[in-house]
Amino acid sequence: MATTTAAHTESDWVRIFDTTLRDGEQSPGCTMNVEEKIALARQLERLNVDVIEAGFAASSPGDFESVRRVAEAARGPIVLSLSRTREEDVDSALKSVDKSARPGIHIFIATSDIHLKYKLNMTREDVLDAATWAVTRAKKHLDYIEFSCEDASRSDWDYMVTVCTSVIAAGATTINLPDTTGHAIPEEFGRMFAYMRERVPGADKVIWSAHCHNDLGLAVANSLAAVRNGARQIECTLNGIGERAGNCSMEEVVMAMKTRHDLMGVQSRVNTRQIYPASRLLSQIIGQPVPANKPIVGDNAFAHEAGIHQDGVLKYKLTYEIMKPEDIGIPSNKLVLGKHSGRHAFTARLKDLGIDTDSVDINRAFAEFKALCDKKKIVYDDDILALVTEEARRTVDHFELVDMRVSSASSKAMPHAEVTMRVAGVEKTAEADGDGIVDAAYKAIYKIAGIQPALERYAVKAITGGTDALGEVSCLVRENGMTVAGAGAHSDIVTASALALVNALNRLKGRKYQPLKPTTDVP
Ligand code: KIV
Ligand code: ZN
């Protein structure tokens, strides 16, 4: 197994540890299949993150497989798997990354008394032994070992000094102090880092890391407070997805360090121009639109509505803009291509937009682009991004939408849909009436697919302006306790709705692995 050595000096660089594929994926409706995880991991590589937490190998065969595939695919960043302190977890995590160019493992156990008593039923001595044992075992096989004191922000600081001292002696190279419950306040969270770094022998030999949840909306502020007190790694997710209110948002924390470098004096190595494509890709994959007011990547993040602001920005951008949209990779949304553009120009534009053209069926995407040019007067960068992600979604499908005809309600008839789909390559047609044309189309699709999951959410968004805009539909469906999202984009909103449902059904079908054992103690 190849080994990696962590940098052991404090510097002005803050490592970005992305856990979108692990902590992010754990949140309801954010599940991804292996292909989607690989597509996202490739984008994380383009972003130039330092570490990718690819999953939790021991939690299910599906997770193990995802970590293994991501570890093979992403050659630049360190790729690691989460692991409890159990022997089977450590061994499974080590095995899952053994083909990685830069493998790592992330071992955690809770250190707060509340977790010890009610969740683990272990004493402080038991936890100390388990942590030291697991790190020692992993260290026999690889060098890059992160250790986390889960629920650090509610743990006794002196007890954590004991645990961290022991795991560093056993070979941990990164110590992570998570605010697991999003309970911390910046000032106190920063003080905890200062306290630990002052008292733990060998503190200067390891990287100190912050992992914050956003329950009080303070995840970014807490992470920055940790950095101001010596942390040199931030754990975060794209769009801030994650358990409950989410994790520290990568785009926010990275742009805060970049924009306020004057004050912070530190920065990340993230290629910020890849932030917007990454945010969009994730949103498309999990079928969850980014809220319009989301800092950095929301639709309104750079929109100036008030006349006085518009006037100021027109006179001099910096009157109201503290960042440049182009630094985040936000498309300029000018007319970029038209019906006379060739395949070459189309491919070049995709590359400019940060799309990995090797992972796209260019012939199909180009044909779709031409069809869109016939329908739409203006094709924007955002349209192209939506079209390509739509294209990527369709490549690994069991169910495929072939054709659809709908008719709206009249005085004589209910809304009606006739849908044709390919199911594992075989064409099938069904008809249905409904409460509206989307409802009719969905009923016909359920007939063909032979399943009818509960539709928990359905949302429509216009990607660009105008009545001919590409519409993006996202939905959330639930069956047998499993919730998956689907997304679809098309200039016809009923077709976009059907594509979203078909996408969700494919993802339900793809989730063939169930967790082997209950993972209730997963943070
Ligand atoms: O929130 C948390 O404590 C975690 C740890 C596993 C790092 O996700
Ligand atoms: Zn977490």
PDB file of C-alpha atoms in Angstrom, residues 258-501:
ATOM      1  CA  LYS A 258      -9.740  34.691   0.029  1.00  0.00           C
ATOM      2  CA  THR A 259     -11.781  37.882   0.320  1.00  0.00           C
ATOM      3  CA  ARG A 260     -10.532  38.721   3.826  1.00  0.00           C
ATOM      4  CA  HIS A 261      -6.963  37.613   3.330  1.00  0.00           C
ATOM      5  CA  ASP A 262      -6.009  41.039   4.671  1.00  0.00           C
ATOM      6  CA  LEU A 263      -7.343  39.985   8.077  1.00  0.00           C
ATOM      7  CA  MET A 264      -7.010  36.199   8.065  1.00  0.00           C
ATOM      8  CA  GLY A 265      -3.544  35.978   6.479  1.00  0.00           C
ATOM      9  CA  VAL A 266      -4.271  32.422   5.332  1.00  0.00           C
ATOM     10  CA  GLN A 267      -5.743  30.870   2.237  1.00  0.00           C
ATOM     11  CA  SER A 268      -6.734  27.591   0.656  1.00  0.00           C
ATOM     12  CA  ARG A 269      -5.405  26.034  -2.532  1.00  0.00           C
ATOM     13  CA  VAL A 270      -8.910  25.766  -3.989  1.00  0.00           C
ATOM     14  CA  ASN A 271      -9.296  26.822  -7.611  1.00  0.00           C
ATOM     15  CA  THR A 272     -12.213  29.120  -6.869  1.00  0.00           C
ATOM     16  CA  ARG A 273     -13.259  29.298 -10.537  1.00  0.00           C
ATOM     17  CA  GLN A 274     -14.451  25.720 -10.192  1.00  0.00           C
ATOM     18  CA  ILE A 275     -16.777  26.560  -7.291  1.00  0.00           C
ATOM     19  CA  TYR A 276     -19.870  27.402  -9.299  1.00  0.00           C
ATOM     20  CA  PRO A 277     -19.643  24.374 -11.659  1.00  0.00           C
ATOM     21  CA  ALA A 278     -19.120  22.177  -8.577  1.00  0.00           C
ATOM     22  CA  SER A 279     -22.109  23.666  -6.771  1.00  0.00           C
ATOM     23  CA  ARG A 280     -24.331  23.184  -9.814  1.00  0.00           C
ATOM     24  CA  LEU A 281     -23.131  19.659 -10.439  1.00  0.00           C
ATOM     25  CA  LEU A 282     -23.954  18.673  -6.869  1.00  0.00           C
ATOM     26  CA  SER A 283     -27.324  20.374  -7.001  1.00  0.00           C
ATOM     27  CA  GLN A 284     -28.186  18.520 -10.212  1.00  0.00           C
ATOM     28  CA  ILE A 285     -27.006  15.182  -8.870  1.00  0.00           C
ATOM     29  CA  ILE A 286     -28.954  15.322  -5.615  1.00  0.00           C
ATOM     30  CA  GLY A 287     -31.886  17.178  -7.159  1.00  0.00           C
ATOM     31  CA  GLN A 288     -31.782  19.913  -4.544  1.00  0.00           C
ATOM     32  CA  PRO A 289     -31.861  23.452  -5.867  1.00  0.00           C
ATOM     33  CA  VAL A 290     -29.480  25.953  -4.276  1.00  0.00           C
ATOM     34  CA  PRO A 291     -31.508  28.597  -2.369  1.00  0.00           C
ATOM     35  CA  ALA A 292     -31.471  31.913  -4.245  1.00  0.00           C
ATOM     36  CA  ASN A 293     -30.030  33.792  -1.266  1.00  0.00           C
ATOM     37  CA  LYS A 294     -27.262  31.255  -0.584  1.00  0.00           C
ATOM     38  CA  PRO A 295     -23.974  33.167  -0.240  1.00  0.00           C
ATOM     39  CA  ILE A 296     -21.495  32.794  -3.131  1.00  0.00           C
ATOM     40  CA  VAL A 297     -23.498  30.366  -5.303  1.00  0.00           C
ATOM     41  CA  GLY A 298     -27.164  31.374  -4.943  1.00  0.00           C
ATOM     42  CA  ASP A 299     -28.893  33.022  -7.904  1.00  0.00           C
ATOM     43  CA  ASN A 300     -29.141  36.298  -6.021  1.00  0.00           C
ATOM     44  CA  ALA A 301     -25.603  36.310  -4.622  1.00  0.00           C
ATOM     45  CA  PHE A 302     -24.519  38.876  -7.207  1.00  0.00           C
ATOM     46  CA  ALA A 303     -27.892  40.353  -8.180  1.00  0.00           C
ATOM     47  CA  HIS A 304     -28.432  43.986  -7.278  1.00  0.00           C
ATOM     48  CA  GLU A 305     -32.092  44.878  -7.078  1.00  0.00           C
ATOM     49  CA  ALA A 306     -32.229  48.208  -5.261  1.00  0.00           C
ATOM     50  CA  GLY A 307     -31.861  51.140  -7.641  1.00  0.00           C
ATOM     51  CA  ILE A 308     -29.287  52.825  -5.453  1.00  0.00           C
ATOM     52  CA  HIS A 309     -27.146  49.664  -5.482  1.00  0.00           C
ATOM     53  CA  GLN A 310     -27.497  49.212  -9.238  1.00  0.00           C
ATOM     54  CA  ASP A 311     -26.446  52.784  -9.756  1.00  0.00           C
ATOM     55  CA  GLY A 312     -23.393  52.301  -7.524  1.00  0.00           C
ATOM     56  CA  VAL A 313     -22.356  49.054  -9.196  1.00  0.00           C
ATOM     57  CA  LEU A 314     -22.673  50.594 -12.650  1.00  0.00           C
ATOM     58  CA  LYS A 315     -20.437  53.477 -11.588  1.00  0.00           C
ATOM     59  CA  TYR A 316     -17.894  51.290  -9.826  1.00  0.00           C
ATOM     60  CA  LYS A 317     -18.418  47.570  -9.097  1.00  0.00           C
ATOM     61  CA  LEU A 318     -16.647  47.584  -5.741  1.00  0.00           C
ATOM     62  CA  THR A 319     -19.203  49.979  -4.253  1.00  0.00           C
ATOM     63  CA  TYR A 320     -21.420  46.974  -3.543  1.00  0.00           C
ATOM     64  CA  GLU A 321     -19.469  43.903  -4.709  1.00  0.00           C
ATOM     65  CA  ILE A 322     -16.798  42.393  -2.475  1.00  0.00           C
ATOM     66  CA  MET A 323     -16.053  39.476  -4.814  1.00  0.00           C
ATOM     67  CA  LYS A 324     -15.979  39.043  -8.563  1.00  0.00           C
ATOM     68  CA  PRO A 325     -18.524  36.539  -9.942  1.00  0.00           C
ATOM     69  CA  GLU A 326     -15.929  35.355 -12.455  1.00  0.00           C
ATOM     70  CA  ASP A 327     -13.598  34.334  -9.580  1.00  0.00           C
ATOM     71  CA  ILE A 328     -16.248  31.826  -8.542  1.00  0.00           C
ATOM     72  CA  GLY A 329     -16.742  30.608 -12.096  1.00  0.00           C
ATOM     73  CA  ILE A 330     -20.233  32.057 -12.424  1.00  0.00           C
ATOM     74  CA  PRO A 331     -21.090  32.080 -16.124  1.00  0.00           C
ATOM     75  CA  SER A 332     -21.481  35.530 -17.581  1.00  0.00           C
ATOM     76  CA  ASN A 333     -24.801  34.427 -19.088  1.00  0.00           C
ATOM     77  CA  LYS A 334     -24.149  36.277 -22.270  1.00  0.00           C
ATOM     78  CA  LEU A 335     -25.071  34.695 -25.587  1.00  0.00           C
ATOM     79  CA  VAL A 336     -22.223  32.262 -26.010  1.00  0.00           C
ATOM     80  CA  LEU A 337     -23.278  29.879 -28.713  1.00  0.00           C
ATOM     81  CA  GLY A 338     -25.996  29.682 -31.291  1.00  0.00           C
ATOM     82  CA  LYS A 339     -27.405  27.327 -33.885  1.00  0.00           C
ATOM     83  CA  HIS A 340     -24.474  27.982 -36.208  1.00  0.00           C
ATOM     84  CA  SER A 341     -21.858  27.028 -33.665  1.00  0.00           C
ATOM     85  CA  GLY A 342     -19.917  23.896 -34.447  1.00  0.00           C
ATOM     86  CA  ARG A 343     -19.097  20.852 -32.378  1.00  0.00           C
ATOM     87  CA  HIS A 344     -15.611  22.143 -31.721  1.00  0.00           C
ATOM     88  CA  ALA A 345     -16.814  25.452 -30.284  1.00  0.00           C
ATOM     89  CA  PHE A 346     -19.391  23.592 -28.207  1.00  0.00           C
ATOM     90  CA  THR A 347     -16.754  21.259 -26.720  1.00  0.00           C
ATOM     91  CA  ALA A 348     -14.420  24.189 -26.041  1.00  0.00           C
ATOM     92  CA  ARG A 349     -17.217  26.017 -24.228  1.00  0.00           C
ATOM     93  CA  LEU A 350     -17.907  22.951 -22.070  1.00  0.00           C
ATOM     94  CA  LYS A 351     -14.254  22.876 -21.072  1.00  0.00           C
ATOM     95  CA  ASP A 352     -14.401  26.596 -20.220  1.00  0.00           C
ATOM     96  CA  LEU A 353     -17.358  25.861 -17.993  1.00  0.00           C
ATOM     97  CA  GLY A 354     -15.294  23.314 -16.088  1.00  0.00           C
ATOM     98  CA  ILE A 355     -16.998  20.223 -17.552  1.00  0.00           C
ATOM     99  CA  ASP A 356     -14.910  17.076 -17.862  1.00  0.00           C
ATOM    100  CA  THR A 357     -15.639  16.417 -21.549  1.00  0.00           C
ATOM    101  CA  ASP A 358     -14.269  12.866 -21.323  1.00  0.00           C
ATOM    102  CA  SER A 359     -17.174  11.919 -19.095  1.00  0.00           C
ATOM    103  CA  VAL A 360     -19.813  13.323 -21.464  1.00  0.00           C
ATOM    104  CA  ASP A 361     -21.261  11.728 -24.597  1.00  0.00           C
ATOM    105  CA  ILE A 362     -20.385  14.735 -26.766  1.00  0.00           C
ATOM    106  CA  ASN A 363     -22.315  13.523 -29.810  1.00  0.00           C
ATOM    107  CA  ARG A 364     -25.516  13.203 -27.836  1.00  0.00           C
ATOM    108  CA  ALA A 365     -24.957  16.434 -25.916  1.00  0.00           C
ATOM    109  CA  PHE A 366     -24.220  18.316 -29.138  1.00  0.00           C
ATOM    110  CA  ALA A 367     -27.382  16.957 -30.779  1.00  0.00           C
ATOM    111  CA  GLU A 368     -29.378  18.100 -27.722  1.00  0.00           C
ATOM    112  CA  PHE A 369     -27.713  21.491 -27.880  1.00  0.00           C
ATOM    113  CA  LYS A 370     -28.703  21.901 -31.542  1.00  0.00           C
ATOM    114  CA  ALA A 371     -32.264  20.905 -30.701  1.00  0.00           C
ATOM    115  CA  LEU A 372     -32.272  23.473 -27.893  1.00  0.00           C
ATOM    116  CA  CYS A 373     -30.991  26.172 -30.252  1.00  0.00           C
ATOM    117  CA  ASP A 374     -33.990  25.491 -32.481  1.00  0.00           C
ATOM    118  CA  LYS A 375     -36.353  25.950 -29.537  1.00  0.00           C
ATOM    119  CA  LYS A 376     -34.703  28.787 -27.661  1.00  0.00           C
ATOM    120  CA  LYS A 377     -33.786  32.212 -28.904  1.00  0.00           C
ATOM    121  CA  ILE A 378     -30.869  32.583 -26.549  1.00  0.00           C
ATOM    122  CA  VAL A 379     -28.756  29.761 -25.165  1.00  0.00           C
ATOM    123  CA  TYR A 380     -26.959  30.720 -21.982  1.00  0.00           C
ATOM    124  CA  ASP A 381     -24.036  29.088 -20.220  1.00  0.00           C
ATOM    125  CA  ASP A 382     -26.415  27.890 -17.534  1.00  0.00           C
ATOM    126  CA  ASP A 383     -28.558  26.184 -20.184  1.00  0.00           C
ATOM    127  CA  ILE A 384     -25.500  24.357 -21.448  1.00  0.00           C
ATOM    128  CA  LEU A 385     -24.498  23.268 -17.950  1.00  0.00           C
ATOM    129  CA  ALA A 386     -28.009  21.942 -17.321  1.00  0.00           C
ATOM    130  CA  LEU A 387     -28.091  20.152 -20.628  1.00  0.00           C
ATOM    131  CA  VAL A 388     -24.798  18.372 -20.039  1.00  0.00           C
ATOM    132  CA  THR A 389     -25.626  17.266 -16.527  1.00  0.00           C
ATOM    133  CA  GLU A 390     -28.978  16.049 -17.862  1.00  0.00           C
ATOM    134  CA  GLU A 391     -27.035  14.115 -20.483  1.00  0.00           C
ATOM    135  CA  ALA A 392     -24.716  12.585 -17.849  1.00  0.00           C
ATOM    136  CA  ARG A 393     -27.732  11.519 -15.821  1.00  0.00           C
ATOM    137  CA  ARG A 394     -29.110   9.481 -18.670  1.00  0.00           C
ATOM    138  CA  THR A 395     -26.043   7.380 -19.443  1.00  0.00           C
ATOM    139  CA  VAL A 396     -26.468   4.653 -16.816  1.00  0.00           C
ATOM    140  CA  ASP A 397     -30.196   4.224 -16.914  1.00  0.00           C
ATOM    141  CA  HIS A 398     -32.483   1.242 -16.420  1.00  0.00           C
ATOM    142  CA  PHE A 399     -35.558   3.354 -17.222  1.00  0.00           C
ATOM    143  CA  GLU A 400     -35.412   5.741 -20.154  1.00  0.00           C
ATOM    144  CA  LEU A 401     -38.038   8.219 -21.271  1.00  0.00           C
ATOM    145  CA  VAL A 402     -38.645   7.767 -25.004  1.00  0.00           C
ATOM    146  CA  ASP A 403     -41.726   9.827 -25.801  1.00  0.00           C
ATOM    147  CA  MET A 404     -44.624  11.548 -24.134  1.00  0.00           C
ATOM    148  CA  ARG A 405     -47.910  13.055 -25.297  1.00  0.00           C
ATOM    149  CA  VAL A 406     -50.112  15.016 -22.950  1.00  0.00           C
ATOM    150  CA  SER A 407     -53.423  16.800 -23.262  1.00  0.00           C
ATOM    151  CA  SER A 408     -54.787  19.324 -20.767  1.00  0.00           C
ATOM    152  CA  ALA A 409     -58.229  19.258 -19.183  1.00  0.00           C
ATOM    153  CA  SER A 410     -61.246  20.202 -21.294  1.00  0.00           C
ATOM    154  CA  SER A 411     -64.975  20.278 -20.486  1.00  0.00           C
ATOM    155  CA  LYS A 412     -65.136  16.677 -21.755  1.00  0.00           C
ATOM    156  CA  ALA A 413     -61.917  15.116 -20.568  1.00  0.00           C
ATOM    157  CA  MET A 414     -59.446  15.020 -17.721  1.00  0.00           C
ATOM    158  CA  PRO A 415     -55.772  15.797 -18.254  1.00  0.00           C
ATOM    159  CA  HIS A 416     -54.288  12.782 -20.004  1.00  0.00           C
ATOM    160  CA  ALA A 417     -50.804  11.431 -20.711  1.00  0.00           C
ATOM    161  CA  GLU A 418     -49.413   8.712 -22.941  1.00  0.00           C
ATOM    162  CA  VAL A 419     -45.839   7.845 -22.057  1.00  0.00           C
ATOM    163  CA  THR A 420     -43.380   5.542 -23.789  1.00  0.00           C
ATOM    164  CA  MET A 421     -40.311   4.346 -21.892  1.00  0.00           C
ATOM    165  CA  ARG A 422     -37.530   1.841 -22.400  1.00  0.00           C
ATOM    166  CA  VAL A 423     -37.204  -0.504 -19.444  1.00  0.00           C
ATOM    167  CA  ALA A 424     -33.897  -2.365 -19.588  1.00  0.00           C
ATOM    168  CA  GLY A 425     -33.944  -1.761 -23.341  1.00  0.00           C
ATOM    169  CA  VAL A 426     -37.562  -2.873 -23.945  1.00  0.00           C
ATOM    170  CA  GLU A 427     -40.065  -0.248 -25.072  1.00  0.00           C
ATOM    171  CA  LYS A 428     -43.323   0.010 -23.093  1.00  0.00           C
ATOM    172  CA  THR A 429     -46.236   2.449 -23.344  1.00  0.00           C
ATOM    173  CA  ALA A 430     -48.908   3.360 -20.808  1.00  0.00           C
ATOM    174  CA  GLU A 431     -51.681   5.933 -20.534  1.00  0.00           C
ATOM    175  CA  ALA A 432     -53.249   7.617 -17.524  1.00  0.00           C
ATOM    176  CA  ASP A 433     -55.554  10.450 -16.473  1.00  0.00           C
ATOM    177  CA  GLY A 434     -54.598  12.772 -13.657  1.00  0.00           C
ATOM    178  CA  ASP A 435     -55.319  15.911 -11.671  1.00  0.00           C
ATOM    179  CA  GLY A 436     -53.073  17.819 -14.030  1.00  0.00           C
ATOM    180  CA  ILE A 437     -50.791  16.892 -16.902  1.00  0.00           C
ATOM    181  CA  VAL A 438     -47.787  16.291 -14.650  1.00  0.00           C
ATOM    182  CA  ASP A 439     -49.905  14.060 -12.393  1.00  0.00           C
ATOM    183  CA  ALA A 440     -51.168  12.134 -15.460  1.00  0.00           C
ATOM    184  CA  ALA A 441     -47.621  11.715 -16.778  1.00  0.00           C
ATOM    185  CA  TYR A 442     -46.398  10.496 -13.374  1.00  0.00           C
ATOM    186  CA  LYS A 443     -49.210   7.947 -13.151  1.00  0.00           C
ATOM    187  CA  ALA A 444     -48.337   6.592 -16.605  1.00  0.00           C
ATOM    188  CA  ILE A 445     -44.662   6.361 -15.614  1.00  0.00           C
ATOM    189  CA  TYR A 446     -45.539   4.461 -12.419  1.00  0.00           C
ATOM    190  CA  LYS A 447     -47.594   1.987 -14.494  1.00  0.00           C
ATOM    191  CA  ILE A 448     -44.630   1.291 -16.761  1.00  0.00           C
ATOM    192  CA  ALA A 449     -42.048   1.119 -13.981  1.00  0.00           C
ATOM    193  CA  GLY A 450     -44.223  -1.141 -11.839  1.00  0.00           C
ATOM    194  CA  ILE A 451     -43.438   0.866  -8.684  1.00  0.00           C
ATOM    195  CA  GLN A 452     -45.096   3.844  -7.096  1.00  0.00           C
ATOM    196  CA  PRO A 453     -42.903   5.473  -4.467  1.00  0.00           C
ATOM    197  CA  ALA A 454     -44.313   8.305  -2.358  1.00  0.00           C
ATOM    198  CA  LEU A 455     -43.626  11.688  -3.934  1.00  0.00           C
ATOM    199  CA  GLU A 456     -42.316  13.758  -1.025  1.00  0.00           C
ATOM    200  CA  ARG A 457     -41.248  16.883  -2.853  1.00  0.00           C
ATOM    201  CA  TYR A 458     -41.661  18.377  -6.305  1.00  0.00           C
ATOM    202  CA  ALA A 459     -40.149  21.729  -7.265  1.00  0.00           C
ATOM    203  CA  VAL A 460     -39.813  23.645 -10.524  1.00  0.00           C
ATOM    204  CA  LYS A 461     -37.241  26.296 -11.295  1.00  0.00           C
ATOM    205  CA  ALA A 462     -36.505  28.238 -14.472  1.00  0.00           C
ATOM    206  CA  ILE A 463     -32.774  28.072 -15.121  1.00  0.00           C
ATOM    207  CA  THR A 464     -32.585  31.191 -17.234  1.00  0.00           C
ATOM    208  CA  GLY A 465     -35.058  33.972 -17.993  1.00  0.00           C
ATOM    209  CA  GLY A 466     -37.919  34.023 -20.514  1.00  0.00           C
ATOM    210  CA  THR A 467     -40.867  31.756 -21.247  1.00  0.00           C
ATOM    211  CA  ASP A 468     -38.611  29.609 -23.442  1.00  0.00           C
ATOM    212  CA  ALA A 469     -36.191  29.054 -20.540  1.00  0.00           C
ATOM    213  CA  LEU A 470     -34.927  25.607 -19.667  1.00  0.00           C
ATOM    214  CA  GLY A 471     -36.945  24.457 -16.699  1.00  0.00           C
ATOM    215  CA  GLU A 472     -35.355  22.385 -13.978  1.00  0.00           C
ATOM    216  CA  VAL A 473     -37.498  20.055 -11.927  1.00  0.00           C
ATOM    217  CA  SER A 474     -36.373  18.327  -8.778  1.00  0.00           C
ATOM    218  CA  CYS A 475     -38.281  15.720  -6.853  1.00  0.00           C
ATOM    219  CA  LEU A 476     -37.826  13.531  -3.814  1.00  0.00           C
ATOM    220  CA  VAL A 477     -39.346  10.051  -3.704  1.00  0.00           C
ATOM    221  CA  ARG A 478     -39.432   7.508  -0.907  1.00  0.00           C
ATOM    222  CA  GLU A 479     -39.847   3.752  -1.016  1.00  0.00           C
ATOM    223  CA  ASN A 480     -39.107   1.100   1.627  1.00  0.00           C
ATOM    224  CA  GLY A 481     -37.579   3.681   3.929  1.00  0.00           C
ATOM    225  CA  MET A 482     -35.208   4.946   1.262  1.00  0.00           C
ATOM    226  CA  THR A 483     -35.410   8.523   0.018  1.00  0.00           C
ATOM    227  CA  VAL A 484     -33.828   9.510  -3.282  1.00  0.00           C
ATOM    228  CA  ALA A 485     -33.871  12.678  -5.302  1.00  0.00           C
ATOM    229  CA  GLY A 486     -34.314  13.097  -9.027  1.00  0.00           C
ATOM    230  CA  ALA A 487     -33.734  16.025 -11.328  1.00  0.00           C
ATOM    231  CA  GLY A 488     -34.507  16.827 -14.936  1.00  0.00           C
ATOM    232  CA  ALA A 489     -34.075  19.797 -17.229  1.00  0.00           C
ATOM    233  CA  HIS A 490     -35.922  20.562 -20.448  1.00  0.00           C
ATOM    234  CA  SER A 491     -37.512  23.526 -22.178  1.00  0.00           C
ATOM    235  CA  ASP A 492     -40.868  21.771 -21.761  1.00  0.00           C
ATOM    236  CA  ILE A 493     -41.721  21.681 -18.067  1.00  0.00           C
ATOM    237  CA  VAL A 494     -43.811  18.474 -18.263  1.00  0.00           C
ATOM    238  CA  THR A 495     -40.935  16.689 -19.965  1.00  0.00           C
ATOM    239  CA  ALA A 496     -38.546  18.074 -17.328  1.00  0.00           C
ATOM    240  CA  SER A 497     -40.938  16.717 -14.659  1.00  0.00           C
ATOM    241  CA  ALA A 498     -41.013  13.290 -16.296  1.00  0.00           C
ATOM    242  CA  LEU A 499     -37.206  13.258 -16.630  1.00  0.00           C
ATOM    243  CA  ALA A 500     -36.892  14.113 -12.930  1.00  0.00           C
ATOM    244  CA  LEU A 501     -39.141  11.231 -11.893  1.00  0.00           C
TER     245      LEU A 501
END
